[in-house]
CSV table of C-alpha atoms in Angstrom, one decimal:
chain,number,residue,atom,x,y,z
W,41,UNK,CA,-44.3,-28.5,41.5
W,42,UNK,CA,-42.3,-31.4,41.0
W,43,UNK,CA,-40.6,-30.7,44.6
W,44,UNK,CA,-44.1,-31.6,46.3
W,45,UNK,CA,-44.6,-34.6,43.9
W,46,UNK,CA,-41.4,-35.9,45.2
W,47,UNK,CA,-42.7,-35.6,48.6
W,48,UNK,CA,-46.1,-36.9,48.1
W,49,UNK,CA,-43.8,-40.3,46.5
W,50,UNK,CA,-41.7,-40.4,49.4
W,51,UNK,CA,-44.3,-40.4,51.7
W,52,UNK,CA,-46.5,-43.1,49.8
W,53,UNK,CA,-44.0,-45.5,49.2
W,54,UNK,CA,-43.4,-45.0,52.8
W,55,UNK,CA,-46.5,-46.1,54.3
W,56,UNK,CA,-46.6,-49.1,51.4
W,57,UNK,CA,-43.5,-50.9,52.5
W,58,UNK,CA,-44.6,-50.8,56.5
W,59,UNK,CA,-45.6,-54.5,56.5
W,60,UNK,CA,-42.0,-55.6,54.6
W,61,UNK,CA,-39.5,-53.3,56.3
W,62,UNK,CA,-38.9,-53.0,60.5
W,63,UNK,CA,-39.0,-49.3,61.2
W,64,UNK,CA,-35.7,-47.6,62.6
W,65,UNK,CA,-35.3,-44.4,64.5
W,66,UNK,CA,-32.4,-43.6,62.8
W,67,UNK,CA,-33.6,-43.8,59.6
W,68,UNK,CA,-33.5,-40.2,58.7
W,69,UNK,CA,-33.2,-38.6,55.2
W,70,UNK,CA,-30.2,-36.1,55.0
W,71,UNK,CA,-29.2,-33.4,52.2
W,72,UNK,CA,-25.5,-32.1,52.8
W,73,UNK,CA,-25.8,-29.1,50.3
W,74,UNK,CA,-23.8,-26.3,50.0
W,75,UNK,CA,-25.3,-23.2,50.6
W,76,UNK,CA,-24.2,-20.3,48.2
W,77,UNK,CA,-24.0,-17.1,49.8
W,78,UNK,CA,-21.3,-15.0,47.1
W,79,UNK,CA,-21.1,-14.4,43.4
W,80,UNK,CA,-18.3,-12.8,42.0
W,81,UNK,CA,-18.7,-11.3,38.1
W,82,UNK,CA,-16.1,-9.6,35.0
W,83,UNK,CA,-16.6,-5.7,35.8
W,84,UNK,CA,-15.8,-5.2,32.3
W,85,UNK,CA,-17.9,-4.6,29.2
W,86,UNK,CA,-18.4,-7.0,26.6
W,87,UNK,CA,-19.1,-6.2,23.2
W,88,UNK,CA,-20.9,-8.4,20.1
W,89,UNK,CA,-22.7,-8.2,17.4
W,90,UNK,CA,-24.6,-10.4,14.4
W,91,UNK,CA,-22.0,-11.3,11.8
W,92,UNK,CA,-24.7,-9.6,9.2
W,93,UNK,CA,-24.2,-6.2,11.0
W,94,UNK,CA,-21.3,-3.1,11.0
W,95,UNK,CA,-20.3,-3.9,7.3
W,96,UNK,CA,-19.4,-0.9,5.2
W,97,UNK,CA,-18.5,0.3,1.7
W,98,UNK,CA,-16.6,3.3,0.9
W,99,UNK,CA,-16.2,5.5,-2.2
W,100,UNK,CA,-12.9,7.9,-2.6
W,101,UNK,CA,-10.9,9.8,-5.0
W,102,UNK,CA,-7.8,12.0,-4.3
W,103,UNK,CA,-4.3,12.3,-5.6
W,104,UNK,CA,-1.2,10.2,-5.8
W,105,UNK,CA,3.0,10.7,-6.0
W,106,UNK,CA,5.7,8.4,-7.1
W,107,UNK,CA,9.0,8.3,-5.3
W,108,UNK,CA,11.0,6.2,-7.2
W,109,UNK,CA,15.0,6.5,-8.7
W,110,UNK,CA,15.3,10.1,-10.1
W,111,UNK,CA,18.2,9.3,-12.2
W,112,UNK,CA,19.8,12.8,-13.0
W,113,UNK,CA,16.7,14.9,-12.1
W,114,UNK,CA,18.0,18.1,-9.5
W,115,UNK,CA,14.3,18.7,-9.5
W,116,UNK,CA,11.9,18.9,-5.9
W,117,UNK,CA,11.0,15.7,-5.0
W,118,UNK,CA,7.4,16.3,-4.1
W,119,UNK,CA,6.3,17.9,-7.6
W,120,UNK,CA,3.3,19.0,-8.8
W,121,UNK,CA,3.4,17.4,-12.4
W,122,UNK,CA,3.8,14.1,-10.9
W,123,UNK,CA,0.9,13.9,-9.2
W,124,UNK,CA,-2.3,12.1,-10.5
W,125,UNK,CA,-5.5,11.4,-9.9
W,126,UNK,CA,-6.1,8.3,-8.0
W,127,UNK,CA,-9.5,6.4,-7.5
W,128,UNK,CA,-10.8,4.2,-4.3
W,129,UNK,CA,-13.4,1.4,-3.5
W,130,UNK,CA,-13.2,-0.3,-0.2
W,131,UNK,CA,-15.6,-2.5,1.5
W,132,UNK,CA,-14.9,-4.0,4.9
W,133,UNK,CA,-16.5,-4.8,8.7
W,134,UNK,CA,-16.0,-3.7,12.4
W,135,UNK,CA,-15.4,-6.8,13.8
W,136,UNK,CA,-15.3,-5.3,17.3
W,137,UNK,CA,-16.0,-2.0,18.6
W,138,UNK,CA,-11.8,-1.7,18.0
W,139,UNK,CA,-11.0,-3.3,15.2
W,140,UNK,CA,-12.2,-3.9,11.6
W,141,UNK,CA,-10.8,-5.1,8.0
W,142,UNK,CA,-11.0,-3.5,5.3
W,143,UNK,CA,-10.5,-4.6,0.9
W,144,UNK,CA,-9.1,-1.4,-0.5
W,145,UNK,CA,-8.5,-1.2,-4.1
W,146,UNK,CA,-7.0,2.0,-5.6
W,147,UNK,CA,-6.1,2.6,-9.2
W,148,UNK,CA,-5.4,5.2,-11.8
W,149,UNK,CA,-2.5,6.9,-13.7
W,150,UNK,CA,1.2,7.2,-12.7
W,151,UNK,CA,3.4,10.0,-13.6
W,152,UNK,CA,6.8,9.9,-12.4
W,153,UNK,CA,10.7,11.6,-14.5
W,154,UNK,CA,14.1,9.4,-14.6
W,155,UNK,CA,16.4,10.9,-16.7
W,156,UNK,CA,19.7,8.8,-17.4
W,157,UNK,CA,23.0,10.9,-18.5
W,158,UNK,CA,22.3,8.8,-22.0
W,159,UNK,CA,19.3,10.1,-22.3
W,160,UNK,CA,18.5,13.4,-20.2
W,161,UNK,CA,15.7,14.6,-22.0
W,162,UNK,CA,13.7,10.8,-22.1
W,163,UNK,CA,13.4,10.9,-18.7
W,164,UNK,CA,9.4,11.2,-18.3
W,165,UNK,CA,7.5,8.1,-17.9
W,166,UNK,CA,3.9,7.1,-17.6
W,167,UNK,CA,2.1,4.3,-16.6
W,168,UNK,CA,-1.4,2.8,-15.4
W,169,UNK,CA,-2.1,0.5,-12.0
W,170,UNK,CA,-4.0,-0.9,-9.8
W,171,UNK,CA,-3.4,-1.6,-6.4
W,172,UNK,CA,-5.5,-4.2,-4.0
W,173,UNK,CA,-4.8,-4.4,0.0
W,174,UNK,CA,-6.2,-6.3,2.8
W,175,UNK,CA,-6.2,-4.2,5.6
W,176,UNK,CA,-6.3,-4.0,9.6
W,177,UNK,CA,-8.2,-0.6,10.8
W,178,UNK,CA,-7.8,0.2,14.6
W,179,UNK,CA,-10.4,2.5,16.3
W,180,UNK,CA,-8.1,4.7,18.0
W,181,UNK,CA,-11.0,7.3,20.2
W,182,UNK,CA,-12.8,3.8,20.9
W,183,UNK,CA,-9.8,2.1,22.5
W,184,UNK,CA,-8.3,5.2,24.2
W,185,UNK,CA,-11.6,7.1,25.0
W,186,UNK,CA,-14.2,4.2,25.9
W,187,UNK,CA,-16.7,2.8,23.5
W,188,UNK,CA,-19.1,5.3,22.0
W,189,UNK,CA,-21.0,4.6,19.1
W,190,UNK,CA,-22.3,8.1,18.7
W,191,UNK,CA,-19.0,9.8,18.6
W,192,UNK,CA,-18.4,12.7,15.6
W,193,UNK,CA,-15.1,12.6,14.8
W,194,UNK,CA,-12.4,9.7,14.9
W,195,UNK,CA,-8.7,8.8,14.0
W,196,UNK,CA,-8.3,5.4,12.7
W,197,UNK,CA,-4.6,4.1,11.7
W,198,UNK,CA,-4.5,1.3,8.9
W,199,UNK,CA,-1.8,-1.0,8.1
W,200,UNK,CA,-2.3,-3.6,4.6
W,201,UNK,CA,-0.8,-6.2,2.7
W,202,UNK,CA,-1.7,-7.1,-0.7
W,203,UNK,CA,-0.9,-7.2,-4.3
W,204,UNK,CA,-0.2,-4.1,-7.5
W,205,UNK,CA,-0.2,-4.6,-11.5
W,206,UNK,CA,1.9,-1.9,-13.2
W,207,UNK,CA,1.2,-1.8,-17.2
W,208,UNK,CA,1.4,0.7,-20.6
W,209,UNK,CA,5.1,2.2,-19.1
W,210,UNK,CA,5.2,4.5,-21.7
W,211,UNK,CA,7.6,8.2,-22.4
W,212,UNK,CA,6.4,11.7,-23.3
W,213,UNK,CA,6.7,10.2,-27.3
W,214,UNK,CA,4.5,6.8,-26.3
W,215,UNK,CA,7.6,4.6,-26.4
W,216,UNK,CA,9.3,2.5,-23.9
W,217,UNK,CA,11.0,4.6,-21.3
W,218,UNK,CA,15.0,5.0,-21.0
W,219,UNK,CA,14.7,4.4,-17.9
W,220,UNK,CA,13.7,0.8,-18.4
W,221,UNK,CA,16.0,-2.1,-17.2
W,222,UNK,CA,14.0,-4.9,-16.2
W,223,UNK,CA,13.3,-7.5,-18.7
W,224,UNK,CA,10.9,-10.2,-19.4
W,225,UNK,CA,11.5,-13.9,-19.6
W,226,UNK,CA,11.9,-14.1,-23.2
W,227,UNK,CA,13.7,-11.2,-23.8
W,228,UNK,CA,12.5,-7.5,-24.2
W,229,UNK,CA,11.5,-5.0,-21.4
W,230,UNK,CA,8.9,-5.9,-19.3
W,231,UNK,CA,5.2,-5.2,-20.1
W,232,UNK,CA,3.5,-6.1,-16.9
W,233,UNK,CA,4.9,-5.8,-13.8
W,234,UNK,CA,3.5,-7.6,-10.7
W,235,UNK,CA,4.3,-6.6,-7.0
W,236,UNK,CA,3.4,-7.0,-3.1
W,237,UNK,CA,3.1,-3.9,-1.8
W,238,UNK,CA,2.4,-3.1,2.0
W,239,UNK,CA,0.6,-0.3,3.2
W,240,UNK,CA,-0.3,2.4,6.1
W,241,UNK,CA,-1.7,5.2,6.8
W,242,UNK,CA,-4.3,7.5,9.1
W,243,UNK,CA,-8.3,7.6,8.1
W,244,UNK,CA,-9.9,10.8,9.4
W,245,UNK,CA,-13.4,10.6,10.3
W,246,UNK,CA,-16.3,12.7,10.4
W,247,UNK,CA,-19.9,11.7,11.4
W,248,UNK,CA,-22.5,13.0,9.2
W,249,UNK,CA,-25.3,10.4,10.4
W,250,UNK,CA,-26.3,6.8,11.6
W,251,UNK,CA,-25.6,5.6,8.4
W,252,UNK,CA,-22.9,8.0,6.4
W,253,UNK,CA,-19.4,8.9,7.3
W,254,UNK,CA,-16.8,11.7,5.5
W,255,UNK,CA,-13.3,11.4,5.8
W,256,UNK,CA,-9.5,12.2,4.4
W,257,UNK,CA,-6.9,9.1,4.2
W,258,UNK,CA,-3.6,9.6,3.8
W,259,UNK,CA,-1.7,6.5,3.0
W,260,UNK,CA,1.9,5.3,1.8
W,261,UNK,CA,2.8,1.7,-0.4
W,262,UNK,CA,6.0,0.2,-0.7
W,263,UNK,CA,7.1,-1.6,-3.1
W,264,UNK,CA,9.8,-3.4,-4.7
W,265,UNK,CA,12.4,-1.8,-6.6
W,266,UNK,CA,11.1,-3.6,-10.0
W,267,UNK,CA,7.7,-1.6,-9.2
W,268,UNK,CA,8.7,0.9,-12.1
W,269,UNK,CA,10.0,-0.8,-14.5
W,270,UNK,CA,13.7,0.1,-13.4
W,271,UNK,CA,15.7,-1.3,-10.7
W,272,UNK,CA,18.6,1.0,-9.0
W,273,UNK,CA,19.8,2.8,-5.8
W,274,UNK,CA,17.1,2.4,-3.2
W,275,UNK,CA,15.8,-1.3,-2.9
W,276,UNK,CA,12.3,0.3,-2.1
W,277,UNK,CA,9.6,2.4,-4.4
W,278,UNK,CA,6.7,4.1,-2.8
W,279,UNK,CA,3.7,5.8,-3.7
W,280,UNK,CA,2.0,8.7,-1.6
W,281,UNK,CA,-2.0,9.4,-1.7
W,282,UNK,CA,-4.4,11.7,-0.1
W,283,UNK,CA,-7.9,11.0,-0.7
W,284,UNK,CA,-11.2,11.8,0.6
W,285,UNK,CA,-14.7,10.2,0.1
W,286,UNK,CA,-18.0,8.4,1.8
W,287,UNK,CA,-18.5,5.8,3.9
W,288,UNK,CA,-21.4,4.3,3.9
W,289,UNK,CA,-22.4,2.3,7.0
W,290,UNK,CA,-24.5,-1.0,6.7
W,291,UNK,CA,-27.0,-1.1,9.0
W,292,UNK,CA,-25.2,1.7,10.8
W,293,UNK,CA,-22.4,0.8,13.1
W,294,UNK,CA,-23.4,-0.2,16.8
W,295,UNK,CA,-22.9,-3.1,19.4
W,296,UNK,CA,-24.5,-4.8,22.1
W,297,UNK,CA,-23.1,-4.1,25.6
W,298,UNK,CA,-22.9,-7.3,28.3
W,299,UNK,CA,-21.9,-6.6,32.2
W,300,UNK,CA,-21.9,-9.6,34.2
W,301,UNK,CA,-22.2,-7.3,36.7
W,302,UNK,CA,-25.6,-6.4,35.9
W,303,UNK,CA,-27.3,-9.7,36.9
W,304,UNK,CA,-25.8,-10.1,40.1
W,305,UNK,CA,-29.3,-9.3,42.1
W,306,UNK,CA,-30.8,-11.8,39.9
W,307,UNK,CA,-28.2,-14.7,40.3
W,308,UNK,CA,-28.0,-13.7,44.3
W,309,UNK,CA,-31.9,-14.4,44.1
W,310,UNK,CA,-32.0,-17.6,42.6
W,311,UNK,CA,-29.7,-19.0,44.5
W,312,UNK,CA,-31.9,-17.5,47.6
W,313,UNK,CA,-34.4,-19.7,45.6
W,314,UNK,CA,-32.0,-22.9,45.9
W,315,UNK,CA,-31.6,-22.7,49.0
W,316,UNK,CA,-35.2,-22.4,50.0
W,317,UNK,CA,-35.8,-25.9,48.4
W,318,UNK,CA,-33.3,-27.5,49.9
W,319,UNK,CA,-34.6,-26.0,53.0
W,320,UNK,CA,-37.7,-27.7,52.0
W,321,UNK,CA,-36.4,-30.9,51.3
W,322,UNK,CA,-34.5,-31.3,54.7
W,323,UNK,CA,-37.6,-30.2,56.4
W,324,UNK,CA,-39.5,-32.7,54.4
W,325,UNK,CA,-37.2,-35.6,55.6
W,326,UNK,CA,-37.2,-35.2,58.9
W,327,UNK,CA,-41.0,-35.0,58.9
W,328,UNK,CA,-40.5,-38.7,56.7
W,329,UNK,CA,-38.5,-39.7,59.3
W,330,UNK,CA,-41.1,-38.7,62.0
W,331,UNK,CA,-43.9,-41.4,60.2
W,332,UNK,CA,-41.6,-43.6,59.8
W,333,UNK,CA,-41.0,-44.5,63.7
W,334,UNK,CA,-44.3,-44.3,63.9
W,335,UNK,CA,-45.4,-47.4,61.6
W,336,UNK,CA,-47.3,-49.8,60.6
W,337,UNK,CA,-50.2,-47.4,60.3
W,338,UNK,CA,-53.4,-47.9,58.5
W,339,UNK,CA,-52.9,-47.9,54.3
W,340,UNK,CA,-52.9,-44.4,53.1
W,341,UNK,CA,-55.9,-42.7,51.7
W,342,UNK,CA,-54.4,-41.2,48.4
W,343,UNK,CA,-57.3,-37.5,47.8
W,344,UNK,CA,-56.4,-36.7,44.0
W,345,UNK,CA,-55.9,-32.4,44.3
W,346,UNK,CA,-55.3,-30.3,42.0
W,347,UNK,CA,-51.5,-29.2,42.0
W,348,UNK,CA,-50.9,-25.2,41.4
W,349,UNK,CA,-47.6,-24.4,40.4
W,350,UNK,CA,-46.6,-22.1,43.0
W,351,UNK,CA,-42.7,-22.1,43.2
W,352,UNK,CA,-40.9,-18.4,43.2
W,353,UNK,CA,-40.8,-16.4,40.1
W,354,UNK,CA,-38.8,-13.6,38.7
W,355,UNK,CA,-41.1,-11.1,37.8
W,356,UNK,CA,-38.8,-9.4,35.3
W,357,UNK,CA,-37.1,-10.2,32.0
W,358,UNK,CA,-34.1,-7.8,31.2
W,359,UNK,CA,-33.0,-6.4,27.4
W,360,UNK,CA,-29.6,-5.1,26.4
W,361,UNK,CA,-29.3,-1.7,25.3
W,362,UNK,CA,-31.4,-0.4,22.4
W,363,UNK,CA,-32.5,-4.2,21.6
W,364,UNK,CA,-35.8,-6.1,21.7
W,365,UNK,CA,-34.5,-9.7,21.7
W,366,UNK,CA,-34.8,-12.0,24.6
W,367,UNK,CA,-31.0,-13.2,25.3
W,368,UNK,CA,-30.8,-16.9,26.2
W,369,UNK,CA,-30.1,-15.7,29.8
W,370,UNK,CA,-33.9,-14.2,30.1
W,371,UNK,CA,-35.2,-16.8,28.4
W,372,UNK,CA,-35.4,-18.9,31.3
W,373,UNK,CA,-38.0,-16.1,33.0
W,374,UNK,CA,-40.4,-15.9,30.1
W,375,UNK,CA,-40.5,-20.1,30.2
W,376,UNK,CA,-41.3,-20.2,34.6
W,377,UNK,CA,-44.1,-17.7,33.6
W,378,UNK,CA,-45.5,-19.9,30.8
W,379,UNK,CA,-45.0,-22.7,33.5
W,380,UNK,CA,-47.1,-20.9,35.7
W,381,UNK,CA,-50.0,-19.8,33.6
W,382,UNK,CA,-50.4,-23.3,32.6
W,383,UNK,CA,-50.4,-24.3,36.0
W,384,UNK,CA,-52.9,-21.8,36.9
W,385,UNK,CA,-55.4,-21.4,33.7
W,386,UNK,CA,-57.6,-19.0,35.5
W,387,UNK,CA,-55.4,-16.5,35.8
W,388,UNK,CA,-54.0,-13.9,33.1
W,389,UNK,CA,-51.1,-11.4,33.5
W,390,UNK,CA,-49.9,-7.6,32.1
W,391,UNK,CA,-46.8,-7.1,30.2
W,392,UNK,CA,-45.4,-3.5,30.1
W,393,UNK,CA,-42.4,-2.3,28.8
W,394,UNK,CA,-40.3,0.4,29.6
W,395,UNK,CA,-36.6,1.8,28.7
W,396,UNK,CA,-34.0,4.0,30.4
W,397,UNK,CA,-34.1,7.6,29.7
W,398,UNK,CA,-30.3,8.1,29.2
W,399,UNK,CA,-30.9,6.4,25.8
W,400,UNK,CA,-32.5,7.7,23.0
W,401,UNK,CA,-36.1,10.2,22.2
W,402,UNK,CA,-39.0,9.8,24.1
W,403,UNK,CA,-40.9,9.1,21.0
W,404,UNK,CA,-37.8,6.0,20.2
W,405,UNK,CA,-38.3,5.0,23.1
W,406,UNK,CA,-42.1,4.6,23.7
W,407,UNK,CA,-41.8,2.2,20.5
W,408,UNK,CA,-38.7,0.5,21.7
W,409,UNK,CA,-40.5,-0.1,25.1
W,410,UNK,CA,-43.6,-1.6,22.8
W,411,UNK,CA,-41.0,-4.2,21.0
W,412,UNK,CA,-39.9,-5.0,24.1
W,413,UNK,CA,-43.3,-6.1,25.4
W,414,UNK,CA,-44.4,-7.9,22.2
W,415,UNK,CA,-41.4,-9.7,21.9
W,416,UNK,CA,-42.4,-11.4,25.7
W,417,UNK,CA,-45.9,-12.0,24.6
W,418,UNK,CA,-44.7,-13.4,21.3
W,419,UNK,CA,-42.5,-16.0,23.2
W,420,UNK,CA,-45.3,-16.8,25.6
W,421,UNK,CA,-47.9,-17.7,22.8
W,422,UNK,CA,-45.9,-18.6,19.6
W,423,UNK,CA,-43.1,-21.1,21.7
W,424,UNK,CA,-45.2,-22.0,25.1
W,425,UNK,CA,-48.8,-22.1,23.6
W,426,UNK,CA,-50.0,-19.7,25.7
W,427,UNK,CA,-53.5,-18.1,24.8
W,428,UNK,CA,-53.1,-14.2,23.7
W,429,UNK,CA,-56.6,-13.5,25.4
W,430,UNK,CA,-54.8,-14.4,28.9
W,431,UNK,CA,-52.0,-11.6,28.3
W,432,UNK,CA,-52.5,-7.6,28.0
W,433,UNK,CA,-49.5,-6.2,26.6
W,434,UNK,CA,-48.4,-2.1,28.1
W,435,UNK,CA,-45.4,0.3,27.3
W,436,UNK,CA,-44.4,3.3,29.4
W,437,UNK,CA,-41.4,4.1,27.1
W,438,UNK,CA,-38.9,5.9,29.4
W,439,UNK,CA,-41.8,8.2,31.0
W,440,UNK,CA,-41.5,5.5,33.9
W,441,UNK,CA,-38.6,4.2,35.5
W,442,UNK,CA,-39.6,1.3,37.7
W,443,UNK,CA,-35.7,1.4,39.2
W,444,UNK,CA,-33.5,4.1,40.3
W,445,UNK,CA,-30.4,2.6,38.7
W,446,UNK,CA,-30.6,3.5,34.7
W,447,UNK,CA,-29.1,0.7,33.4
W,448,UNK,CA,-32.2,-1.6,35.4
W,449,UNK,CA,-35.4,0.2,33.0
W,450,UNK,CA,-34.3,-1.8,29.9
W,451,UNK,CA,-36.9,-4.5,31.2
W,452,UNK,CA,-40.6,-6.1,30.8
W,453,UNK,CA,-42.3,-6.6,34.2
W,454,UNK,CA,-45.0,-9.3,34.8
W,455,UNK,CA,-48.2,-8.4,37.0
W,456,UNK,CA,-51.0,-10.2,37.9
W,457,UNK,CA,-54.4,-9.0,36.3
């Protein structure tokens, strides 16, 4: 519409200015566009998702080992009476389909024997703690095996950093341990004992649902020596825990998918739209040109007519997978047809939805297809003030697949009633 305004300007202000300007044959109005005739796109998928999605909370319990300084213990080192009961909250967020972060506390009791030669039989010591790490979780299957939001079982490695309060060190008579050489400032051994642990480990996954995961974590900390209360030999403590629990998925865990790729038919056709007007234009001034050696010529009769939007349209607006939200790149579609039924207030149009059949239930997808076709008429009257009564809204689910390529059925067509 505003292309053939221009025009009708161009050609009044030519036959005004006859009488003050000598016409010249080589007057002649020239466009030296570029015509577009490639597009080249990313192959790849890209993944992305609300901030408010693919948070998650987990609950876990298991048991824990010391490996501290054994002192004179010939014992095993992996012993049955050291081990404890140890208790885990987490809550965290995939922040891509590969990586997520996790806050991990764990706490509980410690059980762990250093008998000295001065005192062999004073060796036993127990103590409580809690441990808090910030951790980095990589999707191992999703990396390695493609992105698959659906998939039943996964391995997902962990590494942390963060912070452990050791307190109540205390022998099999409740009083301070033999084994206890670190002081406090002010003389004394220490009550309290701070460290910075650092953390890793393997998360085993089992799908139960959308929403609720099972899995067995084994992880190792390491600490510093101080950690139990008695510094010697190795410069390094560590603790050993194998839990299992829930995880409970917020929302569920899922992404939206983005090809490039995908809109490459629709890019290629409006730049075959592009060039069409600028066809148009060029024929337009040479046709100026043509009056123009033909003046003076009587004043132009201006006939007011009405002006029907009539420039090309795409037909279609495209949805990502398992979503009903216009993307800003559709948007543009949804606003020409708005354009157009303003421009021509006689006529009304049909919206029907559909989906691809490689995603999801029939049943899922007859409502998903309905969302879809809502959402379009929603736009049209709540943002362009388009009246309802002009648009009848369909959905054909995935029973119809207007396209023989899948991915192309995630759509809302436009026909005229």
């Amino acid at each position: 519409m505003k292309t053939r305004n221009l025009y009708y300007a161009m050609a009044l202000i030519a036959g005004t200015g006859a009488t003050a300007i000598p016409a010249s044959a080589q007057d002649v109005f020239v466009d030296e566009a570029t015509t577009v005739t490639e597009y080249t796109c990313d192959n790849s998928n890209h993944y992305y998702s609300n901030w408010r999605n693919n948070w998650f909370i987990e609950v876990d319990a298991g048991i824990n080992q010391p490996f501290v300084e054994r002192g004179e213990s010939h014992g095993p080192v992996v012993d049955r009476k050291k081990m404890t009961l140890t208790y885990g909250f987490g809550v965290g967020r995939w922040i891509s389909p590969y990586l997520g972060l996790r806050l991990k506390a764990l706490g509980g009791a410690m059980h762990w024997d250093t008998p000295l030669e001065q005192a062999p039989t004073m060796g036993w010591t127990r103590a409580q703690h809690v441990n808090l790490q910030a951790e980095l979780m990589w999707d191992m299957f999703n990396s390695m095996g493609g992105v698959n939001d659906n998939r039943v079982f996964s391995i997902i490695p962990f590494v942390g950093l963060g912070g452990d309060v050791m307190w109540n060190y205390r022998n099999a008579n409740g009083d301070i341990p033999a084994a206890t050489n670190v002081e406090a400032r002010h003389g004394g051994p220490k009550r309290v004992v701070w460290t910075l642990p650092v953390s890793a480990g393997l998360q085993f996954r089992l799908r139960l649902c959308e929403y609720v995961d099972f899995f067995a974590e084994a992880r190792a900390t390491f600490y510093g020596d101080n950690w139990n209360n008695y510094v010697s030999g190795n410069s390094v403590d560590a603790n050993v825990a194998v839990l299992g629990g829930f995880n409970f998925n917020i929302g569920g865990r899922k992404f939206n998918k983005f090809n490039q790729c995908n809109y490459v038919s629709e890019i290629a056709a409006l730049n075959g739209q592009v060039n069409d007007l600028r066809a148009q234009l060029l024929g337009a001034g040479a046709e100026i040109a043509a009056l123009q050696s033909q003046l003076p010529c009587p004043e132009p009769q201006v006939v007011a007519q009405e002006v029907v939007y009539s420039a090309p349209l795409l037909s279609t607006v495209r949805f990502t997978i398992n979503s009903d939200k216009i993307t800003p790149e559709e948007q543009v579609n949804v606003y020409n047809m708005a354009e157009w039924l303003k421009a021509n207030p006689n006529q009304k149009v049909v919206i029907c939805g559909y989906a691809d059949k490689d995603t999801g239930t029939s049943e899922y997808n007859m409502d998903l297809s309905q969302r879809r076709a809502n959402a379009v008429a929603d736009a049209l009257v709540n943002t362009y003030g388009i009246s309802r009564d002009r648009l009848s809204v369909k959905f054909d689910g995935s029973s119809v697949q207007p396209y023989g390529t899948n991915d192309w059925n995630r759509i809302v067509i436009f026909s005229q009633q």
